[in-house]
Amino acid sequence: MAYRIIHYINQFFGGVGGEDKADHPPELRAGAAGPGLALKQAWGDQAEIAATVVCGDNYCVGHPEEVAGFIGQALDKYQAQALVAGPAFNAGRYGLACGLAASAAAARGRVSLTAMFPENPGVEIYKANTFILPTADSARGMGQAVPAMAAFAIKLLNGRRLGSAAEEGYIERGVRLNTFHDEIGAERAVNMLMKKIKGQYFLTEYKMPAFDRVRPRPGVKDMSRATIALVTSGGIVPKGNPDHIPASSARSYGAYSLEGVDDLTGEDFQTAHGGYDQTFANEDPDRVLPVDVLRCMEREGRIGRLFPTYFATVGNGTAVAHAAQWGGEIGQKLREAEVQAVILTST
Amino acid sequence: MKLELHKISVRRICFGEATHVENGLLTVNREELKALIMEDRGLAGVELDLAHPGEDTRIMPVKDALEPRAKLSGPGEVFPGFIGPLDTTVGEGQTLVLEGAAVLTAGRLVAAQEGIVDMSGPGADYTPFSRTANLVLVLTPREGVRLHEAEQCCRLAGLKAAHYLAAECRAAAARADRVAVYDFQPLSETLARHPNLPKVAYVYMLQSQGLLHDTWVYGVDAKRILPTLMSPTEIMDGAIVSGNCVSACDKNNTFSHQNNPIIEALFKRHGTELNFVGVVVTNENVTLADKQRSSSLAIRLVRLLGAEAAIISEEGFGNPDADLILNCVKAEKAGVKTVLVTDEYAGTNGASQSLADSCPEGDAVVTAGNANATIILPAMAKVIGDPGQAEVVAGGFFGSRRPDGSLEVELQAIMGATCELGLSRIGAYTI
Amino acid sequence: MPVAHMASIVPISKSVGANRIIPTVAIPHPLGNPALPREEEVAVRRQLVEKALMALSADVSDQTVF
């Protein structure tokens, strides 16, 4: 008998609308829709999409418990064995929504699976809860993603012993699973030691974690004398985007002057960020980069001074390696300028 | 130091007239053994019971497991400092082993942190004592006996029983099923014999946190030792004894000390692939100064042996992880290549960090699995020990009793489930 | 130097390792609320920035959400 599966997609892939419909509450449609049609074809008679949940990305991220409950009801109503979400590619909020939906199904004991670009923020947050297959960064990767998702879902549903992430192709969840090896631990230890002695390749059974954490710096003692700098990943740039920072997958950041700027206006500044509805930031860029309030505080003596340069990039599918490098460079510049503290805003 | 282990296979145990072994059947004179154990004034009572592989039987709470052994020849007697005298070392001559038999000490003992042994069902896969013929001592300490004295009474009862069973079977030694010979030579000799083989030491970490998390070496509390050099054959004669009342899955019970599989694996390759140059015994104390001193001195011994590589095994978890890391870092910094043997506490969902400490030098780790993983143990027809303790051991600490009488427990509660001496085939991988 | 991370999706802020986290209004307008009259919106922004300054003045030992 075919497995019954619930498919989760967002307002865009569900044909409801774009960013303007991101607040669309969850709706349940019988059968397949959007990319589900391709999944359906890939499954043939192995599995059927019993129903599709269509939900706006903002609604899902803003109402996680309600959406999780909705998904639970959908799974029960259709007696579905699994939930497949996405693929979300590199859409940040869609990635979060897919992760949330798949996690909700996993928490209810169902097989669950989603797919997205490896650097989608949904990966880091939800990979421990569910299986995530890697995809390309845009919907151009649909043709590759769908057959992979279809095949892996069947593998999970068949319940065979699962290989490692490297063997199976999913994004490593960081979850430890017990297993029985052919040899006892002591024999494995001596074998590993012999390889290490001889300089041969060996595979540790537990990789010691390296923590990417920074020790918190002490607080600022006297704020009324402190120089505060602004940094943002929200893409606020001078009008016309002089450095051509792309709307997603940024490859650079910009340093821009606030000399003589008392209030950011839509006439002089804009957002270059392509990952959220730009209307509000373009109307008043202070909604992302609070220059107006900080200038006010500067006049009142609440802070010593607002550093006359701010740094901006677009945090939308930006590679972590890039972001880490820029963070180091910006930090270095601010330290040389004897800035005491930083306010970093993100969208 | 050359030791011969004369092994007689035991497949079943029964009670009878005289204690002896014949055709795989170990007969035990129940009253004689009871009287021997009850010589201890700290005990109010002892019941003897039997458990065999495949039976619908659960034993809980289990404190220690021991293998019946007794000297046939050579200096001293097994369990020096408890049974054997201290005017000599052990680990030479001939020792009789009742292979396939185990003594389990059980009952309401000293703490709730004791283990479960299931003789059948899913839990049996995780404990080595589902595969041995077990003589179970259900011990009751006298009222008013303080905690650490009660632990000592129970510990001694197990040692006496394990020695008694083998000693009474000495007449059958000539019919031993097999003889295993372990010839551990002085350093100068072994270096001369195997000049081209890599020199490998074993750093043997012993639980010594106190508060009944203790191990004994030649009768001395391991928290009071400085790291010391031992011949592996001494350990086979019971020079290391468990007094450890902590999570049953990864405390090294006396049985696993006697049969340390890392020592066995190193001996197996000794003279062909590697040169096994010695066992460095060290502890896991609770202060940072102790941890620093012990790790410094343990690795100093490894260096004095000229070892270029070492296996380091941990006992327990939590702050001993810090000892493991210190030993690893100091060894690697001294140019000694290490493999660490540990287990993991990655949470019931497996997603948490497995160890309390870590170091980049620890690039070669063998794991005995995630002790937080849960398992459902069905109700058993017979429970040996103190069924009331089921609530305390399984329900109160590691899991819960379900309406149908089954227990949902973490592997932590199962005796030897994630043994950090690598006694079983269990491991873990990342998904 | 201390950094105050003002962001709407606190779990991300945590997973990327920010130490001083100030939850904000919404993804497209973290420091504003277009539904409010201009004066009230500025007051909301001022409150949030004030919180960030408090966070920057505080000594923290671990990741902290203000």
PDB file of C-alpha atoms in Angstrom, chain A residues 128-129 131 161-165 170-194 196-199 202-211, chain B residues 126 200 261-262 265 268-269 273-274 309-311 325 332 337-339 341 344 349-350 353-355 358-359 362-367 369-370 373 411 421-431:
ATOM      1  CA  ALA A 128      18.675  18.182  15.007  1.00  0.00           C
ATOM      2  CA  ASN A 129      14.917  17.615  14.765  1.00  0.00           C
ATOM      3  CA  PHE A 131      16.265  15.339   8.048  1.00  0.00           C
ATOM      4  CA  ARG A 161      19.229   1.238   9.050  1.00  0.00           C
ATOM      5  CA  LEU A 162      20.392   4.673   8.042  1.00  0.00           C
ATOM      6  CA  GLY A 163      23.963   5.400   7.030  1.00  0.00           C
ATOM      7  CA  SER A 164      25.901   8.510   7.948  1.00  0.00           C
ATOM      8  CA  ALA A 165      25.187  11.909   6.413  1.00  0.00           C
ATOM      9  CA  TYR A 170      21.462  14.472   3.987  1.00  0.00           C
ATOM     10  CA  ILE A 171      22.806  17.414   6.000  1.00  0.00           C
ATOM     11  CA  GLU A 172      24.441  16.070   9.134  1.00  0.00           C
ATOM     12  CA  ARG A 173      22.006  16.479  12.020  1.00  0.00           C
ATOM     13  CA  GLY A 174      24.556  16.245  14.766  1.00  0.00           C
ATOM     14  CA  VAL A 175      22.483  13.529  16.444  1.00  0.00           C
ATOM     15  CA  ARG A 176      24.252  10.548  17.972  1.00  0.00           C
ATOM     16  CA  LEU A 177      22.721   7.168  17.325  1.00  0.00           C
ATOM     17  CA  ASN A 178      23.818   3.929  18.987  1.00  0.00           C
ATOM     18  CA  THR A 179      24.792   0.980  16.860  1.00  0.00           C
ATOM     19  CA  PHE A 180      26.466  -2.405  17.241  1.00  0.00           C
ATOM     20  CA  HIS A 181      29.753  -2.801  15.383  1.00  0.00           C
ATOM     21  CA  ASP A 182      31.308  -6.078  14.266  1.00  0.00           C
ATOM     22  CA  GLU A 183      34.178  -5.732  16.726  1.00  0.00           C
ATOM     23  CA  ILE A 184      34.251  -4.884  20.424  1.00  0.00           C
ATOM     24  CA  GLY A 185      35.397  -1.415  21.464  1.00  0.00           C
ATOM     25  CA  ALA A 186      38.803  -2.549  22.724  1.00  0.00           C
ATOM     26  CA  GLU A 187      39.695  -4.151  19.362  1.00  0.00           C
ATOM     27  CA  ARG A 188      38.501  -1.026  17.546  1.00  0.00           C
ATOM     28  CA  ALA A 189      40.674   1.104  19.821  1.00  0.00           C
ATOM     29  CA  VAL A 190      43.843  -0.903  19.181  1.00  0.00           C
ATOM     30  CA  ASN A 191      43.141  -1.008  15.437  1.00  0.00           C
ATOM     31  CA  MET A 192      42.687   2.759  15.413  1.00  0.00           C
ATOM     32  CA  LEU A 193      45.898   3.219  17.382  1.00  0.00           C
ATOM     33  CA  MET A 194      47.885   1.050  14.948  1.00  0.00           C
ATOM     34  CA  LYS A 196      47.488   6.386  13.920  1.00  0.00           C
ATOM     35  CA  ILE A 197      50.993   5.080  14.691  1.00  0.00           C
ATOM     36  CA  LYS A 198      51.579   4.188  11.047  1.00  0.00           C
ATOM     37  CA  GLY A 199      50.204   7.505   9.853  1.00  0.00           C
ATOM     38  CA  PHE A 202      41.524   6.465  10.388  1.00  0.00           C
ATOM     39  CA  LEU A 203      38.047   7.589  11.279  1.00  0.00           C
ATOM     40  CA  THR A 204      37.386   8.731  14.827  1.00  0.00           C
ATOM     41  CA  GLU A 205      34.076   7.447  16.213  1.00  0.00           C
ATOM     42  CA  TYR A 206      33.406  10.752  17.960  1.00  0.00           C
ATOM     43  CA  LYS A 207      34.563  14.069  16.625  1.00  0.00           C
ATOM     44  CA  MET A 208      35.365  16.460  19.455  1.00  0.00           C
ATOM     45  CA  PRO A 209      33.380  19.660  18.975  1.00  0.00           C
ATOM     46  CA  ALA A 210      35.060  23.000  18.303  1.00  0.00           C
ATOM     47  CA  PHE A 211      32.962  25.769  19.831  1.00  0.00           C
TER      48      PHE A 211
ATOM     49  CA  TYR B 126      23.295  -4.583  26.364  1.00  0.00           C
ATOM     50  CA  VAL B 200      52.479   1.120  23.367  1.00  0.00           C
ATOM     51  CA  PRO B 261      39.527  -6.246  26.990  1.00  0.00           C
ATOM     52  CA  ILE B 262      42.009  -3.474  26.183  1.00  0.00           C
ATOM     53  CA  ALA B 265      43.665  -6.730  22.711  1.00  0.00           C
ATOM     54  CA  LYS B 268      47.056 -10.241  21.293  1.00  0.00           C
ATOM     55  CA  ARG B 269      49.243  -7.976  19.153  1.00  0.00           C
ATOM     56  CA  GLU B 273      52.388  -5.601  15.674  1.00  0.00           C
ATOM     57  CA  LEU B 274      53.339  -3.686  18.805  1.00  0.00           C
ATOM     58  CA  ALA B 309      51.480   5.630  21.653  1.00  0.00           C
ATOM     59  CA  ALA B 310      48.884   4.918  24.294  1.00  0.00           C
ATOM     60  CA  ILE B 311      45.303   3.822  24.733  1.00  0.00           C
ATOM     61  CA  ILE B 325      41.149  15.483  28.182  1.00  0.00           C
ATOM     62  CA  GLU B 332      49.904  14.309  22.614  1.00  0.00           C
ATOM     63  CA  LYS B 337      49.833   9.265  19.957  1.00  0.00           C
ATOM     64  CA  THR B 338      46.592   8.498  21.752  1.00  0.00           C
ATOM     65  CA  VAL B 339      43.323   6.694  21.243  1.00  0.00           C
ATOM     66  CA  VAL B 341      37.945   5.107  24.914  1.00  0.00           C
ATOM     67  CA  GLU B 344      28.642   9.598  25.589  1.00  0.00           C
ATOM     68  CA  ASN B 349      17.492  12.589  21.611  1.00  0.00           C
ATOM     69  CA  GLY B 350      21.243  12.309  20.961  1.00  0.00           C
ATOM     70  CA  GLN B 353      27.103  17.586  23.355  1.00  0.00           C
ATOM     71  CA  SER B 354      28.435  14.160  24.312  1.00  0.00           C
ATOM     72  CA  LEU B 355      31.305  15.032  26.642  1.00  0.00           C
ATOM     73  CA  SER B 358      36.936  18.454  24.574  1.00  0.00           C
ATOM     74  CA  CYS B 359      40.291  19.124  22.954  1.00  0.00           C
ATOM     75  CA  GLY B 362      41.505  14.120  20.849  1.00  0.00           C
ATOM     76  CA  ASP B 363      41.299  13.181  17.189  1.00  0.00           C
ATOM     77  CA  ALA B 364      41.036   9.425  17.749  1.00  0.00           C
ATOM     78  CA  VAL B 365      38.128   8.365  19.928  1.00  0.00           C
ATOM     79  CA  VAL B 366      36.352   5.047  20.339  1.00  0.00           C
ATOM     80  CA  THR B 367      32.908   5.425  21.865  1.00  0.00           C
ATOM     81  CA  GLY B 369      27.602   4.616  22.803  1.00  0.00           C
ATOM     82  CA  ASN B 370      25.156   7.176  24.146  1.00  0.00           C
ATOM     83  CA  ALA B 373      19.512   6.524  24.838  1.00  0.00           C
ATOM     84  CA  LEU B 411      21.010   2.544  28.958  1.00  0.00           C
ATOM     85  CA  LEU B 421      36.930  -0.612  28.503  1.00  0.00           C
ATOM     86  CA  GLY B 422      35.368  -1.520  25.160  1.00  0.00           C
ATOM     87  CA  LEU B 423      33.954  -4.807  26.430  1.00  0.00           C
ATOM     88  CA  SER B 424      31.082  -4.954  23.946  1.00  0.00           C
ATOM     89  CA  ARG B 425      30.363  -4.193  20.304  1.00  0.00           C
ATOM     90  CA  ILE B 426      28.269  -1.103  21.063  1.00  0.00           C
ATOM     91  CA  GLY B 427      29.220   2.216  19.496  1.00  0.00           C
ATOM     92  CA  ALA B 428      27.616   5.356  18.144  1.00  0.00           C
ATOM     93  CA  TYR B 429      27.674   7.408  14.971  1.00  0.00           C
ATOM     94  CA  THR B 430      26.375  10.774  13.904  1.00  0.00           C
ATOM     95  CA  ILE B 431      23.351  11.071  11.671  1.00  0.00           C
TER      96      ILE B 431
END
